[in-house]
mmCIF file of C-alpha atoms and ligand atoms in Angstrom:
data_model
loop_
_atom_site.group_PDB
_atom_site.id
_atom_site.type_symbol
_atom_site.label_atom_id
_atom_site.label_comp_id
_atom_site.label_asym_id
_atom_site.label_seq_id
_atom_site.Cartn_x
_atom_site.Cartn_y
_atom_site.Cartn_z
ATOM 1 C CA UNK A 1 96.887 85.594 109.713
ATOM 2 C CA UNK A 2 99.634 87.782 108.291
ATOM 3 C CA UNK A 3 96.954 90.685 107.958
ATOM 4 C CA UNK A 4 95.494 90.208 111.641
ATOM 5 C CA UNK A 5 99.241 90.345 112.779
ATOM 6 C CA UNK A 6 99.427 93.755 110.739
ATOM 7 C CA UNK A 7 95.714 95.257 111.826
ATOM 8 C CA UNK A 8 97.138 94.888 115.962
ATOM 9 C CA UNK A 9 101.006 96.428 114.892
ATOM 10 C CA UNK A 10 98.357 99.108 114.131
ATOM 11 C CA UNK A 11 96.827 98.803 116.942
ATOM 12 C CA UNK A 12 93.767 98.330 115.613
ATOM 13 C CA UNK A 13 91.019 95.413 116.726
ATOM 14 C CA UNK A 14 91.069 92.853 114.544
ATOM 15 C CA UNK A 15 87.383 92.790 112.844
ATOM 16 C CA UNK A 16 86.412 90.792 109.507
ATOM 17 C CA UNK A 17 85.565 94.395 107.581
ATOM 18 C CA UNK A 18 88.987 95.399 108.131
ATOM 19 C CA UNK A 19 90.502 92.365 107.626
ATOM 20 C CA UNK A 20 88.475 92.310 103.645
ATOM 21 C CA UNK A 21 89.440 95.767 103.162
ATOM 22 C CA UNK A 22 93.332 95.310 104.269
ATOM 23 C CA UNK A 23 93.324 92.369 101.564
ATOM 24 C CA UNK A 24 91.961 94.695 99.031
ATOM 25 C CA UNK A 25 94.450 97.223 99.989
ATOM 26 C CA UNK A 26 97.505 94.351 99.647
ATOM 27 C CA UNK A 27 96.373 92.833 96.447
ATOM 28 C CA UNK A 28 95.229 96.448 94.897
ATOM 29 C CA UNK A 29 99.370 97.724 95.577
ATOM 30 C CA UNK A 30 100.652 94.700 94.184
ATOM 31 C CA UNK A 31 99.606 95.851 91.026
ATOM 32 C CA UNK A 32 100.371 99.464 91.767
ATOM 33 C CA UNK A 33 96.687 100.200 92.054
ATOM 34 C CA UNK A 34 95.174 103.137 94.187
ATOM 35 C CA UNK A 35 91.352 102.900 95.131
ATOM 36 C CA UNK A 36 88.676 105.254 96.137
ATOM 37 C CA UNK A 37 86.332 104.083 98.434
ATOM 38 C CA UNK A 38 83.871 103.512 96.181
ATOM 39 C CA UNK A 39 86.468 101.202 94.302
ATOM 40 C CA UNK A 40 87.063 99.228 97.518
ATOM 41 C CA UNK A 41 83.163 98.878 98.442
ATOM 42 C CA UNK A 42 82.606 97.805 94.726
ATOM 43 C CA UNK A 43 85.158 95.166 95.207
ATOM 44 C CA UNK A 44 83.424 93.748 98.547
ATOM 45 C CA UNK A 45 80.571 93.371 96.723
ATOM 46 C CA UNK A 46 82.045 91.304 94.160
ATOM 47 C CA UNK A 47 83.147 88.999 96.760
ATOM 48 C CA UNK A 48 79.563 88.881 98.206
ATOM 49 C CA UNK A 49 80.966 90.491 101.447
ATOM 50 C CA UNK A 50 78.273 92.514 103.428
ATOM 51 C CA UNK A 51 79.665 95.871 104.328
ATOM 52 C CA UNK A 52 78.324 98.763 104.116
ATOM 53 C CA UNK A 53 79.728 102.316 102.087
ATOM 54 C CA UNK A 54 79.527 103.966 105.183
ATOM 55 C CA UNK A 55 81.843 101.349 107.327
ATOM 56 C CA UNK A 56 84.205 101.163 103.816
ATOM 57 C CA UNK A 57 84.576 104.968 104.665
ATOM 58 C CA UNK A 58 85.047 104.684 108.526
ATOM 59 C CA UNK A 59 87.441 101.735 107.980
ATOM 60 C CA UNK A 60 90.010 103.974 105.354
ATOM 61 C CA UNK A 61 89.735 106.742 108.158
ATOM 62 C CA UNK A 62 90.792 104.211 110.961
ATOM 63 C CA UNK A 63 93.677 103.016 108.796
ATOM 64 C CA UNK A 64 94.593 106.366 107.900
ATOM 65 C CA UNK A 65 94.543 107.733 111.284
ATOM 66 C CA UNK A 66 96.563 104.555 112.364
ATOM 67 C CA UNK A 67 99.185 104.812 110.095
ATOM 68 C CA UNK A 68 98.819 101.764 107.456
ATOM 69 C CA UNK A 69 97.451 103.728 104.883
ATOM 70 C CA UNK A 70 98.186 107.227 102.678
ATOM 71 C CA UNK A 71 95.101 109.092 101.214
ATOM 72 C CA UNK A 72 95.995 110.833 98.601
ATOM 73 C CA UNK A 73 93.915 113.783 97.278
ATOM 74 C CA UNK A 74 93.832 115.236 93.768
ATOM 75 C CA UNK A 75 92.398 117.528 91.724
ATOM 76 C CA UNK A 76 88.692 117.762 91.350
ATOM 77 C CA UNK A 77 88.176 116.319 95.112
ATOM 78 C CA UNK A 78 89.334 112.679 94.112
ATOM 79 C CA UNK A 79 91.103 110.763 96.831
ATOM 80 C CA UNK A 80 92.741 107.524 96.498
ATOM 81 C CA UNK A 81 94.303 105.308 99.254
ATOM 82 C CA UNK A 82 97.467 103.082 99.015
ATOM 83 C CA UNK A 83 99.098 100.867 101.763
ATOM 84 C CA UNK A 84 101.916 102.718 103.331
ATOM 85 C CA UNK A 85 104.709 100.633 102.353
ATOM 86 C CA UNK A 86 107.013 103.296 103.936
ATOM 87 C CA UNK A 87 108.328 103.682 100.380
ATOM 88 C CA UNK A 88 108.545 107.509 99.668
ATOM 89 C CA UNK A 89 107.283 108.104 95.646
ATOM 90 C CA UNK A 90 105.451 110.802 93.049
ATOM 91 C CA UNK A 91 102.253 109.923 91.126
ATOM 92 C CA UNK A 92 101.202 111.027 87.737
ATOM 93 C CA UNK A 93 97.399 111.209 87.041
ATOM 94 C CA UNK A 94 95.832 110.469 84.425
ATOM 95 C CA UNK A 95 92.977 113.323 84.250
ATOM 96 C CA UNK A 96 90.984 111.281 81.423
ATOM 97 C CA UNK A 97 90.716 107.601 83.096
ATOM 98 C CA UNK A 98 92.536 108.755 86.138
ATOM 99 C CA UNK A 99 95.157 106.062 85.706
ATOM 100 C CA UNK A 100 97.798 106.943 88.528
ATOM 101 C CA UNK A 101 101.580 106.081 87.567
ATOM 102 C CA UNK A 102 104.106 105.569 90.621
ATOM 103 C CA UNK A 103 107.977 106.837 90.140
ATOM 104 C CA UNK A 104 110.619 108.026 91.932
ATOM 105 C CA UNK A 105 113.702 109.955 90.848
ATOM 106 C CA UNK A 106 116.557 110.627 92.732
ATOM 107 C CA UNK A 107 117.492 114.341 90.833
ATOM 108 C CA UNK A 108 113.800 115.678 91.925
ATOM 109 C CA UNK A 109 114.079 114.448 95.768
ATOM 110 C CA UNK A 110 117.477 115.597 96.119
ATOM 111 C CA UNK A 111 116.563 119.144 94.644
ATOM 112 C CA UNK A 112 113.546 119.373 96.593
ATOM 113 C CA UNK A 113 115.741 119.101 99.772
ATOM 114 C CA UNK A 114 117.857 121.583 98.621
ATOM 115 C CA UNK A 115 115.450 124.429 97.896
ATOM 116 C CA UNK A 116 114.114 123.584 101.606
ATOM 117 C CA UNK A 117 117.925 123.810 102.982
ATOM 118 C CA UNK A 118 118.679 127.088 101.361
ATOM 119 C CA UNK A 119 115.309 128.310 102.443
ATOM 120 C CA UNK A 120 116.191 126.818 106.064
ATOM 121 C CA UNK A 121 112.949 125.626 105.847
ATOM 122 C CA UNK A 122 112.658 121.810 107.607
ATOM 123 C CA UNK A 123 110.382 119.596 105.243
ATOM 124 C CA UNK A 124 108.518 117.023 106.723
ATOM 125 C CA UNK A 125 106.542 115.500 103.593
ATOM 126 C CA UNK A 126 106.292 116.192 99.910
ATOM 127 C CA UNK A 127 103.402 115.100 97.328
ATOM 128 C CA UNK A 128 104.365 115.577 93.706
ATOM 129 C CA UNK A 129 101.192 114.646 91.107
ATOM 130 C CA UNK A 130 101.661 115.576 87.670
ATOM 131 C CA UNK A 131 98.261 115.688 85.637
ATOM 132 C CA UNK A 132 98.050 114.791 82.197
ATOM 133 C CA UNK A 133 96.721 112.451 79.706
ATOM 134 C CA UNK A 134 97.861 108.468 79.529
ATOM 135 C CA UNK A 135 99.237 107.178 76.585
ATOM 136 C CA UNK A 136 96.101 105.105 76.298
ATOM 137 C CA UNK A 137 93.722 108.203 76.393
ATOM 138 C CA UNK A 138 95.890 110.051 73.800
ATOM 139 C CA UNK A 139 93.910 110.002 70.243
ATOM 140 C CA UNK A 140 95.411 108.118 67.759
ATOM 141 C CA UNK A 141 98.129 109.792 66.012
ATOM 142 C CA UNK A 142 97.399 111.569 62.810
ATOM 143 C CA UNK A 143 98.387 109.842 59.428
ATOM 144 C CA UNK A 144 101.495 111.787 57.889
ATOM 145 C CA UNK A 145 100.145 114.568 56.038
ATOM 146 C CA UNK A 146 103.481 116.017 54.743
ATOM 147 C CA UNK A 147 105.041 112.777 53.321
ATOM 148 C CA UNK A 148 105.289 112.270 49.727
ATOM 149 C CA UNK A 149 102.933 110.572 48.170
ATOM 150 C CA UNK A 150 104.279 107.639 46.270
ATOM 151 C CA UNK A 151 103.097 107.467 42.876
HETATM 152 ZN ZN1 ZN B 1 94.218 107.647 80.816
HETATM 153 ZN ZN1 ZN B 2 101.209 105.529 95.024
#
């Protein structure tokens, strides 16, 4: 009911594929997750809901164009949507299982505004990814080398 609701302050119809992917969406950001499309048509199938790649992929469009979701696009041509939550924050990206990380800092927005001030230059949106490798994709530290042996 709650989603239906959301779907029309969107002013979008109110149709069951949108309804399944909006869900996905909302329980996906509850645990900070971003899906592809792919990702969100794999899901439907697991709950045995018939829809199509193809809708999946005009649905995220509609939702982007309306407003309810971000797309986010990173290197190597993979894009990932989030509910907009109207909660401005950076990603890092895992390049390895391409893990995405959500933060925010204070010191890095506020010096981003600056730079546009003193270049009189009127920002309207900023997207800050920082690629790297997850601690869970790092290889397993080295045993000490250098320590004494005990004998
Ligand atoms: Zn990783
Ligand atoms: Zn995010």
């Amino acid at each position: 009911v709650a989603d239906s609701q959301k779907l029309r302050e969107f002013g979008l119809k109110v149709t069951s594929p949108r309804m399944y992917i909006l869900e996905i969406l909302e329980k996906a950001g509850k645990q900070q997750l971003h899906m592809s499309a792919e990702d969100v048509y794999q899901r439907l199938l697991q709950l045995s809901e018939d829809v199509g790649l193809a809708t999946v992929y005009r649905v995220l469009t509609q939702f982007e164009a309306a407003g309810l979701v971000n797309k986010l696009n990173f290197e190597g041509g993979r894009s990932v949507f989030e509910l907009n939550q109207g909660l401005h924050h950076d990603h890092l990206v895992c390049v390895k299982c391409g893990k995405i990380i959500e933060f925010v800092d204070e010191l890095i927005e506020e010096r981003q505004k600056s730079i546009a001030a003193r270049e009189k230059f009127t920002m309207t949106d900023h997207s800050l990814n920082i690629y790297g490798v997850c601690h869970t994709c790092l290889p397993a530290p080295q045993a000490e080398s250098t320590s004494p042996q005990a004998v």
